[in-house]
Each structure stands twice: as structure tokens, then as C-alpha cells.
Coordinates of C-alpha atoms in Angstrom, one line a residue:
Chain A
X1 CA -15.3 -36.2 15.1
X2 CA -12.0 -35.9 16.8
X3 CA -11.8 -38.5 19.5
X4 CA -10.4 -38.1 23.0
X5 CA -7.2 -40.2 23.5
X6 CA -6.4 -42.7 26.2
X7 CA -2.6 -42.9 26.6
X8 CA -1.0 -45.6 28.7
X9 CA 2.4 -44.4 30.1
X10 CA 5.2 -46.9 30.5
X11 CA 8.2 -46.1 32.7
X12 CA 11.3 -47.8 31.3
X13 CA 14.4 -48.5 33.2
X14 CA 17.3 -50.3 31.5
X15 CA 15.1 -51.6 28.8
X16 CA 12.3 -52.9 31.1
X17 CA 9.0 -51.4 32.0
X18 CA 8.4 -50.5 35.6
X19 CA 5.8 -48.5 37.3
X20 CA 6.4 -46.4 40.4
X21 CA 3.8 -45.6 43.0
X22 CA 4.2 -41.9 43.5
X23 CA 7.4 -42.2 41.4
X24 CA 9.1 -44.5 43.9
X25 CA 9.2 -48.3 44.7
X26 CA 9.5 -49.4 41.1
X27 CA 8.2 -52.8 40.3
X28 CA 9.1 -54.7 37.2
X29 CA 6.0 -55.0 35.0
X30 CA 7.3 -56.3 31.7
X31 CA 8.9 -56.2 28.3
X32 CA 8.3 -52.9 26.4
X33 CA 7.6 -54.4 23.0
X34 CA 5.2 -57.0 24.3
X35 CA 3.4 -54.4 26.5
X36 CA 3.2 -51.9 23.5
X37 CA 1.7 -54.6 21.3
X38 CA -0.7 -55.6 24.1
X39 CA -1.8 -52.0 24.6
X40 CA -2.1 -51.4 20.9
X41 CA -4.4 -54.4 20.6
X42 CA -6.5 -53.3 23.6
X43 CA -7.2 -50.0 21.9
X44 CA -4.6 -47.5 23.4
X45 CA -4.6 -44.4 21.2
X46 CA -1.0 -43.6 21.8
X47 CA 1.9 -44.7 24.0
X48 CA 4.3 -42.8 26.2
X49 CA 7.6 -44.3 27.1
X50 CA 9.3 -42.5 30.0
X51 CA 13.0 -43.3 30.5
X52 CA 13.8 -43.2 34.2
X53 CA 17.3 -44.4 33.5
X54 CA 20.1 -42.5 35.0
X55 CA 23.2 -43.5 33.0
X56 CA 24.1 -42.8 29.3
X57 CA 24.7 -46.6 28.7
X58 CA 21.2 -47.3 29.7
X59 CA 20.0 -44.4 27.5
X60 CA 21.4 -46.3 24.5
X61 CA 19.2 -49.2 25.5
X62 CA 16.2 -46.8 25.3
X63 CA 17.0 -46.0 21.7
X64 CA 16.9 -49.8 21.0
X65 CA 13.6 -50.1 22.9
X66 CA 12.1 -47.3 20.7
X67 CA 13.4 -48.9 17.5
X68 CA 12.0 -52.3 18.5
X69 CA 8.6 -50.9 19.4
X70 CA 8.4 -48.8 16.3
X71 CA 8.9 -51.8 14.1
X72 CA 6.0 -53.7 15.6
X73 CA 3.5 -51.1 16.8
X74 CA 2.0 -48.5 14.5
X75 CA 0.4 -46.0 16.8
X76 CA 2.0 -42.7 18.0
X77 CA 4.9 -43.1 20.4
X78 CA 6.2 -40.4 22.7
X79 CA 9.5 -40.7 24.5
X80 CA 10.4 -38.7 27.5
X81 CA 13.1 -38.7 30.2
X82 CA 16.6 -37.6 29.9
X83 CA 16.1 -35.5 26.8
X84 CA 18.2 -32.4 27.3
X85 CA 19.3 -31.3 23.8
X86 CA 18.1 -31.1 20.2
X87 CA 20.4 -34.0 19.4
X88 CA 18.8 -36.1 22.1
X89 CA 15.4 -35.3 20.4
X90 CA 16.8 -36.3 17.0
X91 CA 18.1 -39.7 18.3
X92 CA 14.7 -40.6 19.7
X93 CA 12.7 -39.3 16.6
X94 CA 15.1 -41.2 14.3
X95 CA 14.7 -44.3 16.4
X96 CA 10.9 -44.1 15.7
X97 CA 9.4 -41.8 18.3
X98 CA 6.8 -39.4 16.9
X99 CA 7.1 -37.0 19.7
X100 CA 9.6 -36.2 22.5
X101 CA 8.5 -35.0 25.9
X102 CA 10.6 -32.6 27.9
X103 CA 10.2 -31.4 31.5
X104 CA 13.1 -30.4 33.7
X105 CA 15.4 -29.6 30.7
X106 CA 12.8 -27.1 29.4
X107 CA 12.7 -25.3 32.8
X108 CA 16.5 -25.1 32.9
X109 CA 16.7 -24.1 29.2
X110 CA 13.4 -22.9 27.7
X111 CA 15.2 -22.2 24.4
X112 CA 15.2 -26.0 24.0
X113 CA 11.4 -25.9 23.3
X114 CA 11.9 -23.3 20.6
X115 CA 14.9 -25.0 19.0
X116 CA 13.1 -28.4 19.0
X117 CA 10.0 -26.9 17.5
X118 CA 11.9 -25.1 14.8
X119 CA 13.9 -28.2 13.8
X120 CA 11.2 -30.9 14.1
X121 CA 7.9 -29.0 14.2
X122 CA 5.7 -28.2 17.2
X123 CA 3.8 -31.4 16.7
X124 CA 6.9 -33.3 17.9
X125 CA 7.4 -31.3 21.1
X126 CA 5.4 -32.3 24.2
X127 CA 6.0 -30.2 27.3
X128 CA 5.4 -32.1 30.4
X129 CA 5.1 -30.3 33.7
X130 CA 4.9 -31.5 37.4
X131 CA 2.8 -29.1 39.3
X132 CA 1.9 -28.9 43.0
X133 CA -0.7 -26.8 44.7
X134 CA 0.9 -24.1 46.9
X135 CA -2.1 -22.1 48.2
X136 CA -3.4 -22.6 51.7
X137 CA -6.8 -24.1 52.1
X138 CA -9.5 -21.5 51.5
X139 CA -7.2 -19.3 49.4
X140 CA -7.4 -18.9 45.7
X141 CA -5.9 -21.9 43.8
X142 CA -2.3 -21.6 42.7
X143 CA 0.1 -24.2 41.5
X144 CA 3.9 -24.1 41.1
X145 CA 6.1 -26.1 38.7
X146 CA 8.6 -28.5 40.3
X147 CA 11.6 -30.3 38.7
X148 CA 13.5 -33.5 39.7
X149 CA 10.3 -34.9 41.0
X150 CA 11.6 -38.5 41.5
X151 CA 13.4 -38.2 44.8
X152 CA 14.2 -34.6 45.3
X153 CA 11.4 -32.3 44.2
X154 CA 12.7 -28.8 43.6
X155 CA 10.3 -25.8 43.4
X156 CA 11.0 -23.6 40.4
X157 CA 9.0 -20.6 41.6
X158 CA 7.2 -20.8 38.2
X159 CA 3.4 -20.5 38.2
X160 CA 2.0 -23.5 36.4
X161 CA -0.5 -21.5 34.3
X162 CA 2.0 -18.9 33.3
X163 CA 4.5 -21.6 32.4
X164 CA 1.9 -23.4 30.3
X165 CA 1.3 -20.2 28.3
X166 CA 5.0 -19.5 27.9
X167 CA 5.9 -22.9 26.6
X168 CA 3.1 -22.8 24.0
X169 CA 4.4 -19.5 22.8
X170 CA 7.8 -21.1 22.5
X171 CA 6.4 -23.8 20.3
X172 CA 5.3 -26.7 22.5
X173 CA 2.6 -28.7 20.5
X174 CA 1.0 -30.5 23.5
X175 CA 1.1 -30.2 27.2
X176 CA 1.1 -33.1 29.8
X177 CA -0.1 -31.7 33.1
X178 CA 1.0 -34.0 36.0
X179 CA -0.4 -33.1 39.4
X180 CA 2.1 -34.1 42.1
X181 CA -0.7 -33.9 44.6
X182 CA -2.8 -36.4 42.8
X183 CA -0.1 -38.6 41.4
X184 CA -0.1 -42.1 43.0
X185 CA -3.2 -41.5 45.0
X186 CA -5.6 -43.2 42.6
X187 CA -8.1 -40.6 43.8
X188 CA -8.6 -38.7 40.5
X189 CA -6.8 -36.1 38.5
X190 CA -6.5 -32.4 39.6
X191 CA -9.3 -31.3 37.3
X192 CA -9.2 -27.7 38.6
X193 CA -5.6 -27.4 37.4
X194 CA -6.4 -29.0 34.1
X195 CA -9.4 -26.7 33.4
X196 CA -7.3 -23.7 34.4
X197 CA -4.6 -24.5 31.9
X198 CA -7.0 -25.8 29.1
X199 CA -8.8 -22.4 29.2
X200 CA -5.5 -20.6 28.6
X201 CA -3.8 -22.5 25.8
X202 CA -4.7 -23.4 22.2
X203 CA -2.9 -26.8 22.1
X204 CA -4.1 -30.2 23.4
X205 CA -3.8 -30.8 27.1
X206 CA -3.1 -34.2 28.5
X207 CA -4.2 -35.1 32.0
X208 CA -1.7 -37.0 34.2
X209 CA -1.5 -38.2 37.7
X210 CA -4.2 -39.7 39.9
X211 CA -6.3 -42.1 37.8
X212 CA -7.8 -44.8 40.0
X213 CA -11.0 -45.7 38.1
X214 CA -12.7 -44.9 34.8
X215 CA -14.8 -42.1 36.4
X216 CA -11.6 -40.2 37.0
X217 CA -10.8 -40.2 33.3
X218 CA -14.3 -39.0 32.6
X219 CA -13.9 -36.2 35.1
X220 CA -10.6 -35.1 33.5
X221 CA -12.2 -35.0 30.1
X222 CA -15.3 -33.2 31.3
X223 CA -14.5 -31.0 34.2
X224 CA -10.8 -30.8 33.4
X225 CA -11.5 -30.2 29.7
X226 CA -8.5 -32.4 28.8
X227 CA -8.1 -33.6 25.3
X228 CA -6.4 -36.8 26.3
X229 CA -5.7 -38.8 29.5
X230 CA -2.5 -40.5 30.5
X231 CA -2.6 -43.3 33.0
X232 CA -0.3 -46.0 34.1
X233 CA -1.0 -48.2 37.1
X234 CA -4.7 -48.7 36.5
X235 CA -3.8 -50.3 33.2
X236 CA -0.5 -52.0 34.1
X237 CA -1.8 -54.0 37.0
X238 CA -4.9 -55.0 35.0
X239 CA -7.3 -53.2 37.3
X240 CA -9.0 -52.0 34.2
X241 CA -8.3 -52.7 30.5
X242 CA -8.0 -49.8 28.1
X243 CA -10.9 -51.3 26.2
X244 CA -13.2 -51.4 29.2
X245 CA -12.3 -47.8 30.1
X246 CA -13.0 -46.7 26.5
X247 CA -16.3 -48.5 26.4
X248 CA -17.3 -46.8 29.6
X249 CA -16.3 -43.4 28.3
X250 CA -18.1 -44.0 25.0
X251 CA -21.2 -44.9 26.9
X252 CA -20.9 -41.6 28.8
X253 CA -20.9 -39.7 25.5
X254 CA -17.2 -39.1 25.1
X255 CA -16.0 -39.6 21.4
X256 CA -13.7 -42.6 21.4
X257 CA -11.8 -44.4 18.7
X258 CA -13.3 -47.9 18.4
X259 CA -10.9 -50.7 19.0
X260 CA -10.3 -52.5 15.7
X261 CA -10.7 -56.3 15.8
X262 CA -7.6 -58.1 14.6
X263 CA -7.9 -58.9 10.9
Chain B
X1 CA 10.3 -51.2 -6.9
X2 CA 8.4 -48.6 -4.9
X3 CA 10.5 -45.4 -4.4
X4 CA 10.0 -43.6 -1.0
X5 CA 11.3 -40.1 -1.5
X6 CA 13.8 -39.0 1.2
X7 CA 14.0 -35.2 1.4
X8 CA 14.4 -35.1 5.2
X9 CA 10.8 -35.6 6.2
X10 CA 10.4 -36.4 9.9
X11 CA 8.0 -39.3 9.3
X12 CA 10.2 -41.0 6.7
X13 CA 11.6 -43.7 9.0
X14 CA 8.1 -44.6 10.4
X15 CA 6.6 -44.6 6.9
X16 CA 9.4 -46.9 5.8
X17 CA 8.8 -49.2 8.8
X18 CA 5.1 -49.4 8.1
X19 CA 5.6 -50.1 4.3
X20 CA 8.1 -52.8 5.2
X21 CA 5.6 -54.3 7.7
X22 CA 3.1 -54.7 4.8
X23 CA 5.9 -56.2 2.7
X24 CA 6.1 -53.5 0.1
X25 CA 9.2 -53.8 -2.1
X26 CA 10.5 -50.3 -1.3
X27 CA 13.7 -48.4 -1.7
X28 CA 14.4 -45.1 0.0
X29 CA 15.7 -42.7 -2.7
X30 CA 17.2 -39.2 -2.8
X31 CA 17.9 -39.2 -6.6
X32 CA 15.2 -38.0 -9.1
X33 CA 16.5 -40.6 -11.5
X34 CA 15.5 -43.4 -9.1
X35 CA 12.0 -41.9 -8.9
X36 CA 11.7 -41.8 -12.7
X37 CA 12.7 -45.5 -12.7
X38 CA 10.3 -46.6 -10.0
X39 CA 7.1 -48.6 -10.5
X40 CA 5.4 -46.5 -7.8
X41 CA 6.3 -43.5 -5.7
X42 CA 5.6 -42.5 -2.1
X43 CA 6.1 -39.0 -0.8
X44 CA 5.9 -38.8 3.0
X45 CA 5.8 -35.6 4.9
X46 CA 5.6 -33.7 8.1
X47 CA 6.0 -30.0 8.6
X48 CA 5.5 -27.0 6.3
X49 CA 4.6 -27.0 2.6
X50 CA 7.0 -24.1 1.9
X51 CA 10.0 -26.0 3.4
X52 CA 8.9 -29.2 1.6
X53 CA 8.6 -27.4 -1.8
X54 CA 12.0 -25.9 -1.3
X55 CA 13.6 -29.2 -0.5
X56 CA 11.9 -30.9 -3.5
X57 CA 13.0 -28.2 -5.9
X58 CA 16.6 -28.2 -4.6
X59 CA 16.7 -32.0 -5.2
X60 CA 15.1 -31.7 -8.6
X61 CA 12.3 -33.9 -7.2
X62 CA 9.5 -31.5 -8.3
X63 CA 10.2 -32.2 -11.9
X64 CA 10.5 -36.0 -11.3
X65 CA 7.2 -36.1 -9.4
X66 CA 5.4 -34.2 -12.2
X67 CA 7.0 -36.6 -14.8
X68 CA 5.9 -39.8 -13.0
X69 CA 2.4 -38.5 -12.3
X70 CA 2.1 -37.5 -16.0
X71 CA 3.1 -40.9 -17.2
X72 CA 0.7 -42.8 -14.9
X73 CA 3.0 -44.2 -12.2
X74 CA 1.1 -44.9 -9.0
X75 CA 1.8 -42.1 -6.5
X76 CA 1.0 -41.9 -2.8
X77 CA 1.3 -38.6 -0.9
X78 CA 1.1 -38.6 3.0
X79 CA 0.2 -35.5 5.0
X80 CA 2.4 -32.7 3.6
X81 CA 3.1 -35.2 0.8
X82 CA -0.5 -34.6 0.0
X83 CA -0.6 -30.9 0.6
X84 CA 2.2 -30.1 -1.9
X85 CA 0.1 -31.6 -4.7
X86 CA -2.3 -28.6 -4.4
X87 CA -2.0 -25.5 -6.5
X88 CA -1.0 -23.2 -3.7
X89 CA -0.6 -23.0 0.1
X90 CA -1.4 -20.2 2.5
X91 CA 1.1 -21.5 5.1
X92 CA 3.7 -18.7 6.0
X93 CA 2.5 -16.6 3.1
X94 CA 0.8 -17.6 -0.1
X95 CA 3.1 -19.7 -2.3
X96 CA 2.9 -22.0 -5.2
X97 CA 2.9 -25.8 -4.8
X98 CA 3.0 -28.6 -7.5
X99 CA -0.4 -27.8 -8.9
X100 CA -1.3 -31.4 -9.7
X101 CA -4.7 -31.3 -8.0
X102 CA -7.1 -28.4 -7.8
X103 CA -7.2 -26.6 -4.5
X104 CA -5.5 -24.4 -1.8
X105 CA -3.9 -25.4 1.5
X106 CA -5.6 -23.4 4.2
X107 CA -5.3 -23.1 8.0
X108 CA -8.0 -24.4 10.3
X109 CA -10.2 -21.6 11.8
X110 CA -9.4 -19.8 14.9
X111 CA -11.2 -21.2 17.9
X112 CA -10.2 -24.8 17.2
X113 CA -7.2 -26.4 18.8
X114 CA -4.5 -26.3 16.2
X115 CA -2.9 -28.5 15.2
X116 CA -5.6 -31.1 15.1
X117 CA -3.9 -34.0 16.9
X118 CA -5.5 -37.4 17.3
X119 CA -7.7 -40.0 15.8
X120 CA -10.6 -38.8 13.7
X121 CA -13.1 -40.8 11.7
X122 CA -13.0 -40.9 7.9
X123 CA -16.1 -41.3 5.7
X124 CA -14.8 -42.9 2.6
X125 CA -15.9 -43.7 -0.9
X126 CA -15.6 -47.5 -0.6
X127 CA -13.0 -47.7 -3.4
X128 CA -10.3 -50.4 -3.5
X129 CA -8.0 -48.2 -1.3
X130 CA -10.4 -48.8 1.6
X131 CA -10.9 -52.5 1.0
X132 CA -11.7 -54.1 4.4
X133 CA -11.7 -50.8 6.2
X134 CA -15.1 -49.9 7.8
X135 CA -16.6 -46.6 6.8
X136 CA -16.0 -44.2 9.7
X137 CA -12.9 -45.9 10.8
X138 CA -10.5 -43.6 12.7
X139 CA -7.1 -42.5 11.4
X140 CA -4.4 -40.5 13.2
X141 CA -4.1 -36.9 12.1
X142 CA -1.5 -34.2 13.0
X143 CA -2.0 -31.0 11.0
X144 CA -2.8 -27.3 11.1
X145 CA -3.6 -27.0 7.4
X146 CA -6.0 -28.8 5.1
X147 CA -6.8 -29.0 1.4
X148 CA -9.7 -26.7 0.4
X149 CA -10.9 -27.8 -3.0
X150 CA -14.0 -27.1 -5.0
X151 CA -13.7 -30.4 -6.9
X152 CA -15.8 -32.9 -5.0
X153 CA -14.8 -35.7 -7.4
X154 CA -11.3 -35.5 -6.1
X155 CA -12.3 -36.5 -2.6
X156 CA -12.0 -40.2 -1.6
X157 CA -12.6 -39.7 2.1
X158 CA -13.6 -36.8 4.3
X159 CA -13.4 -35.8 7.9
X160 CA -14.9 -33.2 10.2
X161 CA -12.8 -30.8 12.2
X162 CA -14.6 -27.5 12.5
X163 CA -15.4 -28.0 8.8
X164 CA -15.5 -30.9 6.4
X165 CA -12.2 -31.4 4.7
X166 CA -10.6 -34.1 2.4
X167 CA -8.9 -36.8 4.5
X168 CA -8.0 -38.6 1.2
X169 CA -8.0 -37.8 -2.4
X170 CA -7.7 -40.0 -5.5
X171 CA -7.5 -39.1 -9.2
X172 CA -6.1 -41.4 -11.9
X173 CA -2.7 -42.6 -10.5
X174 CA -2.6 -40.1 -7.7
X175 CA -3.6 -41.1 -4.1
X176 CA -3.0 -38.9 -1.1
X177 CA -4.0 -38.9 2.5
X178 CA -3.9 -36.1 5.1
X179 CA -3.7 -38.5 8.0
X180 CA -0.7 -40.7 8.9
X181 CA -1.4 -44.3 7.8
X182 CA 2.0 -45.3 9.3
X183 CA 0.6 -44.3 12.7
X184 CA -3.0 -45.3 12.3
X185 CA -2.7 -48.8 13.7
X186 CA -4.4 -51.6 11.9
X187 CA -6.5 -49.5 9.5
X188 CA -3.5 -47.5 8.5
X189 CA -1.5 -50.7 7.7
X190 CA -4.5 -52.0 5.8
X191 CA -4.7 -48.9 3.7
X192 CA -1.0 -49.0 2.9
X193 CA -1.3 -52.7 1.9
X194 CA -4.3 -51.9 -0.3
X195 CA -2.4 -49.1 -2.0
X196 CA 0.7 -51.3 -2.5
X197 CA -1.4 -54.0 -4.0
X198 CA -3.2 -51.6 -6.3
X199 CA 0.2 -50.1 -7.3
X200 CA 1.6 -53.6 -8.2
X201 CA -1.5 -54.4 -10.3
X202 CA -1.3 -51.1 -12.1
X203 CA 2.5 -51.6 -12.6
X204 CA 2.0 -55.0 -14.2
X205 CA -0.5 -53.5 -16.6
X206 CA 1.8 -50.7 -17.7
X207 CA 4.8 -50.8 -20.0
X208 CA 8.2 -51.5 -18.4
X209 CA 10.6 -48.6 -18.3

């Protein structure tokens, strides 16, 4: 049976892993290669490296980070952040990434999704979106897509569900749905948003934003109908280990990959 | 020397890294002559069978692959490197593949999320390829198509995704896997190591070229 995936997300700045609380106040939490190896050993099914670097010099450091991780850790790696062109995608894939994740660049230039999918295959193209609820309480649920969510969130006017359908038509192979309302709260994923998108697309949906305890991951997989869950802080600061979360989910009847014991 | 065929497959660098990690004596090759001279051959792959067949034909690799398989050289196909061994593929219109194993490459049914992306368990036949790997261990799959074969003796490992399909096949000197061992963590590395070891043993037993 196909198992559900637990995916730690590591924010990388100038070659070091940091984790923002609600995207801000970054704290240094370690070396990417060591953290990747640690997560691999603790049963992470995939890893996402998100480059929050601003400058192109530091972008070159990210290529080295990916190369170093790919030589040591043999599980799927996704790289996001700052990927604006097919050439940017190629650099990261050649460095050892299995997938690239695009967000703002895809909103600004949806053709990038199609071009990337044609060149590298849909399985390489992960579309990540930041969505925020815009309806008034008591009104039907509605979410809009935002860009530049770090310091200066900008509404795009795109409806999150319509955008999800469109990017899949263009060739996105997986969707990461990040709830801006839930992100950083530790109060759980936006399962209503996840379920609404899951019901509309035929590609895997990855939940992001809001995990505070294992029950939240379970709810994203059950109520949210997500295929995978992304989480950062709850793993980074050792609140829960990946292994403990997977054991909990397996006991709740979710198909999980068993963590291999070192040979 | 183990030749890893470079025809532009997306997973080549990661397949190479994983083979290097298990200390396989590999060389990345683009020349059919280098394939013919190799002690063992790896064909990685990601993408479509039609594109892959076109690339292999343009390079003259299709003939080299047939030749080494016919003479008993150990051969490992990965993902699309497995699919092109079939007789034909239905991906983007029915077309001919290498025809080295019986079967057709078919798309997963409607109603499933396609591609299948993620870790799925493999029930294996316990042969040397799986040495030290528990039955039911999970491997990482990314694919929309699978090998439909009516020859059960070909299948060395099988997996469920809407239906039961071959995750691995083995016949004589041919080994091929639908999953990505280079991305399947510890068990993937173990499988690659097992295959390399078997290829070395087989190579020592056969005549030198």
C-alpha cells in the first residue's frame, strides 16, 4: 500500500538551516547535511529545502548545499525558494534535487510550470501556494493566493482552488498548500482548505502550515485528505521526533513507511 | 567496469551518487562501444518511454543494449530503464520498445492519483537481489505507467497500487526495478549493493572481452 509521507521542511539561509516562526524571527538550527542525515535516520520520507536567501551569491551556496546533501542522503529532496526560470530548475536538479518547488514565480509567470514540466517531467514540478482565508465569518469559505509572504504579503486576487486546478492543468505534479492563517500557530492545518483542493485535483496534495502536535498531522491526512504532511518547527526543536509521529499515525491506521534500522 | 548509460535521464546524477556510495566501479558512458566493453550495465531513467527509446536509438544504444543482454552481461534497468525493456508502451500512443521481456507498459487506471508518488511496500521473491531486505520493505516510486505482463516467472517483486504490478523483474542477466533505488534510503542502497555484488560475481565467471 502506498504510504503517506512525513516531510520535514528546512529553511536555509546562506548555507545554514533556520526556522522562522510565522516566517519571521529566524533562528539558527543547524547544518543542512547533518540535519538531513538525522532526519533520514529518524524516518523522514522526503526532505524539502527552502532557500530564503536573497542574493545570488548565497544562491550558489544553496547549489553546494544540495550537492552535499545528495551525496549523503538517499531520499527524495525538493528545493524551493528563488527558482524563477527553467535554468534555475536545471541547476538544482543537476545538483541532486529530485523536485523543485515554485511559488511566486509561478504566479507571475504560469508558463514556467508548463515549461518545467515539459523539460523535466511533471514529477519534478511542485507547486507551492500560500493561501489566506478571505471570507467573513459565517460566509462560505474562500481563500486567496498570496505572494511575497515573508515580510510583505501581496494578494494576487487568485482563488486558491481555481489556482490549484490551473497549475495541475499546466503540469504541476504535486501541490504544497500552505495556510497563512495556520502557519506558525501550532494550532493545526487548515483542513477545510486541504480537503477542498484535494477533492478537485488528481495529483498529491501536501499539507503545510500549522502543525503543533501529531494529532494535527492525523487530521490533515484524514479530514484534509492530504497525501503528505510538511512540518518544520515541531521536528526542528525536538518537540516530537519524526519516528514518534509516524508511530502515532501508524497506530491510528495511517499507512506509514517503517523506519529502517541502521544496518 | 559498470557502465551507467547517459542519455540525458533526469535521475542519472542521483543514480551515479548512489552507486558511488555503494562503491560500485562505475563509469558514465555515452558511447555504445563503452557499453559493449562493460562488465555490467545500468540504464537509469525518468520520463517517457517514447522519448527514452528515441534517445537510445539516436545514440545507437538500443543495439548495444540488445547485444550485451544477449551475451549475458549483467544489466540493471531503473524506472523507465525497466519500462523500455518491454515489448511495447501505450504512453503517448502505442509504440515499440526493446522487446527484451514480455509485456506492455500501461497507464494506471483513472480514479487513482497519477503519478503514484511515494513509498510503497514490495513483496519480493527472496532472491539474492533482496539479501538483507525484509519482505514488504518500502521503496520510493514515481510513475504513471507500469509493466503489464502475463509471465509471472518474470516478476521478482510486486506492489499494489490500484492493482498488483511488477515492482521488480529478473530473468537471466536482466534485473530491473520500477522504483528508484537511488532514492529509497537504506533498502535502495542495499539493493544496489546486492546487484553490484552479483554483477561482479557473474563478471568473474564469464569470459573476458
